[in-house]
Tab-separated table of N, CA and C in Angstrom:
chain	number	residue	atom	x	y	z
A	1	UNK	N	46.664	-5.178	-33.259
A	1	UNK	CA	45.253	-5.483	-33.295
A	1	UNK	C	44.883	-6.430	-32.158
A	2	UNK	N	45.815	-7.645	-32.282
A	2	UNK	CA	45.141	-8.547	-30.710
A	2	UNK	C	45.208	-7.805	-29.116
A	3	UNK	N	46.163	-6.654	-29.038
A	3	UNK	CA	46.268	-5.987	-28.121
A	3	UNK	C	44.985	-5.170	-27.380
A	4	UNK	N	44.541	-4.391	-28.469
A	4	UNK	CA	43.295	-3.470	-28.705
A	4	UNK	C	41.943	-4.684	-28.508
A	5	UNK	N	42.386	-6.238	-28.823
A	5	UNK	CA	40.820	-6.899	-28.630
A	5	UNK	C	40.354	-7.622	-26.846
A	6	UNK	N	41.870	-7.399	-26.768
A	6	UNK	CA	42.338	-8.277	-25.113
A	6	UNK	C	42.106	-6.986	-24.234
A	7	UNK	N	42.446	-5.963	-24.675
A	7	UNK	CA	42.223	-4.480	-23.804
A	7	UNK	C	40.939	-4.034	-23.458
A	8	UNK	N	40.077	-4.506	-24.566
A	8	UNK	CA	38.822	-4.000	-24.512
A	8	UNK	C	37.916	-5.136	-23.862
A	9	UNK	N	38.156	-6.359	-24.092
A	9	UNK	CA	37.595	-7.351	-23.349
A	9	UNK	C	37.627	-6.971	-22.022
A	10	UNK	N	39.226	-6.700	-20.959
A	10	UNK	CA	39.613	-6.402	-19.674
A	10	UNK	C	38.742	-5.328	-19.641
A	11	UNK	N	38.748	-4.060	-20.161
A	11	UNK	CA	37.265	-2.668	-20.182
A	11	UNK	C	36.192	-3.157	-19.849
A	12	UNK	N	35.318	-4.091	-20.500
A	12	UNK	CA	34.277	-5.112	-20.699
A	12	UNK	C	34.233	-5.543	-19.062
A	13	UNK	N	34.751	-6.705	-19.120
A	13	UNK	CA	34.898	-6.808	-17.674
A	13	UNK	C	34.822	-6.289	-16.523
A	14	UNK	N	36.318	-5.049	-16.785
A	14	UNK	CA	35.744	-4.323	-15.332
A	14	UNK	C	34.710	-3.376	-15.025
A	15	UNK	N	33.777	-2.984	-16.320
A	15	UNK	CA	32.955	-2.368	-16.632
A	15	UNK	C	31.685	-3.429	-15.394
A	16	UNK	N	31.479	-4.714	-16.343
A	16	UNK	CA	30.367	-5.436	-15.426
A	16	UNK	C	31.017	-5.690	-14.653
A	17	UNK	N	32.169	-5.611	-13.669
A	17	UNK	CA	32.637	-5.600	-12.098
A	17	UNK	C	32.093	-4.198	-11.826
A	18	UNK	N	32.114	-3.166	-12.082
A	18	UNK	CA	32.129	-1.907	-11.301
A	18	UNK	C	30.020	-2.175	-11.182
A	19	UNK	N	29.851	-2.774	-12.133
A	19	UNK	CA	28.106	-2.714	-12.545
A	19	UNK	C	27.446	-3.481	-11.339
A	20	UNK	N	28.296	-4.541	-10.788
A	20	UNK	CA	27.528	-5.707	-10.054
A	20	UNK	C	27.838	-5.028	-8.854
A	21	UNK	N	29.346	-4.331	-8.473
A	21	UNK	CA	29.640	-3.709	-6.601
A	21	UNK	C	28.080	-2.669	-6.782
A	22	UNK	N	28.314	-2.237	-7.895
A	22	UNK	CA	27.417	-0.625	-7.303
A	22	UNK	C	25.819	-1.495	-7.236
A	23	UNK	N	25.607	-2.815	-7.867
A	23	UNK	CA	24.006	-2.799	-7.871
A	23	UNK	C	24.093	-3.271	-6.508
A	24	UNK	N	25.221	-4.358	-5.761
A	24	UNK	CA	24.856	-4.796	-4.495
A	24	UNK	C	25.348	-3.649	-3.531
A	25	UNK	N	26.012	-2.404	-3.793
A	25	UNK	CA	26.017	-1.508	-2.712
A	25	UNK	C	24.416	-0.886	-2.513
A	26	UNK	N	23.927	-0.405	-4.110
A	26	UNK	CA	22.678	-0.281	-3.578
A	26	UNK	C	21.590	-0.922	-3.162
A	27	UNK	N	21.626	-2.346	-3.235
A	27	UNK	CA	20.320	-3.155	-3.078
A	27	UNK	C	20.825	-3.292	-1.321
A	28	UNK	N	22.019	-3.459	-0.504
A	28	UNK	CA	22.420	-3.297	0.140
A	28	UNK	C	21.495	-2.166	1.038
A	29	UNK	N	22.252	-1.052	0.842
A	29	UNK	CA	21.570	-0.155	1.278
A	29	UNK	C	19.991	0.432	1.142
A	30	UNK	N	19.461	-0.026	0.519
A	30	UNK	CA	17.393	0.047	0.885
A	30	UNK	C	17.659	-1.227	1.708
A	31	UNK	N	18.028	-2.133	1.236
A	31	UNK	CA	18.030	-3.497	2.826
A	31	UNK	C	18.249	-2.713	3.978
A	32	UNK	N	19.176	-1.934	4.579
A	32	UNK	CA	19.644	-1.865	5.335
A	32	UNK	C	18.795	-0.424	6.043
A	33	UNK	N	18.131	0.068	5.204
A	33	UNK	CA	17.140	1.720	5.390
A	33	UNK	C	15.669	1.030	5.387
A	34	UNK	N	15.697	-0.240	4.892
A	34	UNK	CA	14.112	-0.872	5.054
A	34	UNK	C	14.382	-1.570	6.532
A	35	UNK	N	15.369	-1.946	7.114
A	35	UNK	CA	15.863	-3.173	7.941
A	35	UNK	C	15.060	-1.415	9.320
A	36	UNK	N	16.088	-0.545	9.140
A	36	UNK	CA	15.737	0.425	10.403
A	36	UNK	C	14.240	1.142	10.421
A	37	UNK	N	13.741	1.548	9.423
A	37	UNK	CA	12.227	1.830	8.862
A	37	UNK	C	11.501	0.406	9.949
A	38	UNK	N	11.655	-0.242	9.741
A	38	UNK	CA	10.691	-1.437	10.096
A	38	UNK	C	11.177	-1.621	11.752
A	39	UNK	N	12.695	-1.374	12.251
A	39	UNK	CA	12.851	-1.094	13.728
A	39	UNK	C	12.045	0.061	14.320
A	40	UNK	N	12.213	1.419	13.788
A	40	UNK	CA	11.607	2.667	13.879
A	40	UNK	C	10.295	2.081	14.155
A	41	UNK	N	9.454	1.775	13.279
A	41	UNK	CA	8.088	1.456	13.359
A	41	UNK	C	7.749	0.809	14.442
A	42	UNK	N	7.821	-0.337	14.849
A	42	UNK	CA	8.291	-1.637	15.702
A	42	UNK	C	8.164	-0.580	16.882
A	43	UNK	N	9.469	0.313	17.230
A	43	UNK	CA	9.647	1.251	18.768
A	43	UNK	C	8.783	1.663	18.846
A	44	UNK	N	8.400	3.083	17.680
A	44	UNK	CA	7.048	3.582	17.762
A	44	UNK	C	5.943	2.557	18.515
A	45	UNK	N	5.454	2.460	17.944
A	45	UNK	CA	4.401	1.315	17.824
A	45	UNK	C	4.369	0.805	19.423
A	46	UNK	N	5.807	0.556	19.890
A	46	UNK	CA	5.387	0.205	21.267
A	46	UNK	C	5.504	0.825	22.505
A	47	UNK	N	6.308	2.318	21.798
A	47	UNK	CA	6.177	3.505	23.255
A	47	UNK	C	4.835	4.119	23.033
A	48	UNK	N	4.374	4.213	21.955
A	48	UNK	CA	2.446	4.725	22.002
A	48	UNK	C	1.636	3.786	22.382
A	49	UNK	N	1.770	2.431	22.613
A	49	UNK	CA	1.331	1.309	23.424
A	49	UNK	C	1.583	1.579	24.913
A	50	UNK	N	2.852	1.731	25.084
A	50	UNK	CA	3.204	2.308	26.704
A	50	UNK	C	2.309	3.328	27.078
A	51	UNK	N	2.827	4.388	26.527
A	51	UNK	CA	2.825	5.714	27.565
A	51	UNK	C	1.024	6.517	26.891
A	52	UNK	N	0.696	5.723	25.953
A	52	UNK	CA	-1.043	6.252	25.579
A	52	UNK	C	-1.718	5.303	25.811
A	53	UNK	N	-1.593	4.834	26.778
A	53	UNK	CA	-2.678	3.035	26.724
A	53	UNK	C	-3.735	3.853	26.805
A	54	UNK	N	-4.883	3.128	26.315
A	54	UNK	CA	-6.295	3.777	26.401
A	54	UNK	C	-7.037	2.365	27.181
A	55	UNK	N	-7.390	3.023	27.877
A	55	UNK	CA	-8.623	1.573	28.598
A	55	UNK	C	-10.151	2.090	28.349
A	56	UNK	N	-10.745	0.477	28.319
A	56	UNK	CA	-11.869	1.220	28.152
A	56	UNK	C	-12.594	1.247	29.215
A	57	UNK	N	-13.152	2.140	29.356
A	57	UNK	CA	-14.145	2.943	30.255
A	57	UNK	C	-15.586	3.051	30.046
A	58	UNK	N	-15.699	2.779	28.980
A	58	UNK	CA	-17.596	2.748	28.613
A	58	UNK	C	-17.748	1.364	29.062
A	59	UNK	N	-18.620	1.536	30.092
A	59	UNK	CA	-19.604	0.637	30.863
A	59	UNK	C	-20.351	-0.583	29.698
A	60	UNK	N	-20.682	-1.784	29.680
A	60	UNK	CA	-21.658	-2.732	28.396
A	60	UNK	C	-23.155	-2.500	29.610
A	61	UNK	N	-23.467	-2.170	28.227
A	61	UNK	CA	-24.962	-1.316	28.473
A	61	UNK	C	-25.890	-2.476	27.465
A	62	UNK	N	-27.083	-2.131	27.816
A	62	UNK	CA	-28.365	-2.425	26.863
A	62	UNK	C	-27.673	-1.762	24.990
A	63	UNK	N	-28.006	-2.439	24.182
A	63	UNK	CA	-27.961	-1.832	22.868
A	63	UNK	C	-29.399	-1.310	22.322
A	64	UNK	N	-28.778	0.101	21.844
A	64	UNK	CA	-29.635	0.944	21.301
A	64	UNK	C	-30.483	0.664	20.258
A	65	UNK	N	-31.291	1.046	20.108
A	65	UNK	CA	-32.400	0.578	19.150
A	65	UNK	C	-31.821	1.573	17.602
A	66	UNK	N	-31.943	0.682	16.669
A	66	UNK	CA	-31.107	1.373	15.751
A	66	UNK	C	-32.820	2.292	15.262
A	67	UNK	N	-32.385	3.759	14.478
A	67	UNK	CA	-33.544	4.844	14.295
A	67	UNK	C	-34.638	4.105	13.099
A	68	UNK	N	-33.907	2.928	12.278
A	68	UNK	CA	-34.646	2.855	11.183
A	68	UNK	C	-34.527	1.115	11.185
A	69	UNK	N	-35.718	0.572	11.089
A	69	UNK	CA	-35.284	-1.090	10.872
A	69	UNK	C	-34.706	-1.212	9.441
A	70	UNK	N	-33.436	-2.668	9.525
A	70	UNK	CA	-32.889	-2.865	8.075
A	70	UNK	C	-34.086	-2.794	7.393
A	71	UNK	N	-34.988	-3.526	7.221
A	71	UNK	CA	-35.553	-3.913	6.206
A	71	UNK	C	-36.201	-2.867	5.094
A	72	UNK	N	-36.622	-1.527	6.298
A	72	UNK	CA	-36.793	-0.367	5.441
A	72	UNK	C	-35.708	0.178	4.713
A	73	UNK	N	-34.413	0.406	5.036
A	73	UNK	CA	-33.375	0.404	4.650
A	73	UNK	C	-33.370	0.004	3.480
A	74	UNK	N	-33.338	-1.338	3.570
A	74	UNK	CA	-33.022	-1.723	2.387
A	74	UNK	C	-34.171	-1.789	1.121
A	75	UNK	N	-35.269	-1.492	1.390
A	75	UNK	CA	-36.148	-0.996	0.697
A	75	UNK	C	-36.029	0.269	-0.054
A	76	UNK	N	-35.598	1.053	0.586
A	76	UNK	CA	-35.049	2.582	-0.184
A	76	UNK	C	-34.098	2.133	-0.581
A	77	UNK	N	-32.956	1.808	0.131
A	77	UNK	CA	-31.611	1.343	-1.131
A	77	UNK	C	-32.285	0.830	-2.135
A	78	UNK	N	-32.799	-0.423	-2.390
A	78	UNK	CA	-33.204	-0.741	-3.734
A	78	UNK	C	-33.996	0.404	-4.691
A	79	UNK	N	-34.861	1.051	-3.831
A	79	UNK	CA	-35.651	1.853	-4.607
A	79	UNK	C	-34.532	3.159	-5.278
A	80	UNK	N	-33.568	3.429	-4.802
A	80	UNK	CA	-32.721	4.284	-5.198
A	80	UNK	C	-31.525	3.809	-6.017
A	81	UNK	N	-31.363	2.838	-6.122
A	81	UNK	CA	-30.850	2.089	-7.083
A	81	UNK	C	-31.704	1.762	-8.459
A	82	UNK	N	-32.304	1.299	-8.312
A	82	UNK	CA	-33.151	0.967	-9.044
A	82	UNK	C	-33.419	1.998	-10.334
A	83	UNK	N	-34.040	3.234	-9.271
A	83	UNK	CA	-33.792	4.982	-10.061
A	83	UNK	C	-32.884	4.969	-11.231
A	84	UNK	N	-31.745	4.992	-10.409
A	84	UNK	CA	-30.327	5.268	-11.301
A	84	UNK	C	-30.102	4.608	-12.243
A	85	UNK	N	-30.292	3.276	-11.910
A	85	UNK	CA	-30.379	2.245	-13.096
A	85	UNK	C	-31.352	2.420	-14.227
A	86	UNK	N	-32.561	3.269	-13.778
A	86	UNK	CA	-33.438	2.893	-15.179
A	86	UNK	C	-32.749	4.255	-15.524
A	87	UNK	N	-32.532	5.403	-14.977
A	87	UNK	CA	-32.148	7.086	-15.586
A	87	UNK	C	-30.780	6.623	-16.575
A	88	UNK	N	-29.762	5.851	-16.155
A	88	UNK	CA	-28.990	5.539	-16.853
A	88	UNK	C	-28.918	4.843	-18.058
A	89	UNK	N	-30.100	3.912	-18.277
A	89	UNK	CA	-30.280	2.864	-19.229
A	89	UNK	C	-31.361	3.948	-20.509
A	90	UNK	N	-32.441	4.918	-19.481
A	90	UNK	CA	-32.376	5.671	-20.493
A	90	UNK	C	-32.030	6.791	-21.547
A	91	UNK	N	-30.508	7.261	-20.622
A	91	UNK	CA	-30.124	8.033	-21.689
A	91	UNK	C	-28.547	7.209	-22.144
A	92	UNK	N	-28.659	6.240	-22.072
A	92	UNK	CA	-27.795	4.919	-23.162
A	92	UNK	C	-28.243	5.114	-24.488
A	93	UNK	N	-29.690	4.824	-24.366
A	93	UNK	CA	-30.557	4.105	-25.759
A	93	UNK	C	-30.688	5.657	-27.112
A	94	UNK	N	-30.295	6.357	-26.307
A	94	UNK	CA	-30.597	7.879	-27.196
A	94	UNK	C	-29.403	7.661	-28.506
C-alpha cells in the first residue's frame, strides 16, 4: 500500500512537470510568432515608405466655399431628428 501512495504521488508530479514544459513551450512560441509578426510589420511598413513615397503635389489654394452653411445644416439635422424622436415616442405609448 505505501508503495502504490509514493508511486502515484511521483505520477502526480511528473504529470504537473510535463503540464508546466508544454505551457512554457507554448507561451514561448506565440512570444516568439508575435516577436516576428511585429518584425514583418515593422519591414513592411518601411519598404512601402521607401519605394511608394507619395509627395504631395496639390498646390495650397484659396478654400472652397462649402455648398451649404453649418448653420442650415444643422437646422435640418435637428429637424430630422427631432422627426424620429417624436415617430418613435409615438408608437412606444400604443
Amino acid at each position: 500500500m505505501q508503495q502504490s501512495v509514493g508511486a502515484e504521488t511521483v505520477a502526480r508530479a511528473d504529470l504537473w512537470q510535463q503540464g508546466v514544459e508544454l505551457m512554457l513551450f507554448g507561451m514561448g512560441t506565440v512570444f516568439i510568432f508575435l516577436v516576428l509578426l511585429i518584425l514583418a510589420t515593422t519591414l513592411m511598413s518601411a519598404l512601402m515608405g521607401r519605394f511608394f513615397h507619395q509627395e504631395s503635389t496639390a498646390a495650397p489654394g484659396p478654400m472652397q466655399a462649402s455648398p451649404a452653411p453649418q448653420a442650415q445644416q444643422d437646422e435640418q439635422l435637428i429637424a430630422v431628428i427631432s422627426a424620429a424622436v417624436h415617430k418613435y415616442r409615438s408608437r412606444r405609448k400604443r
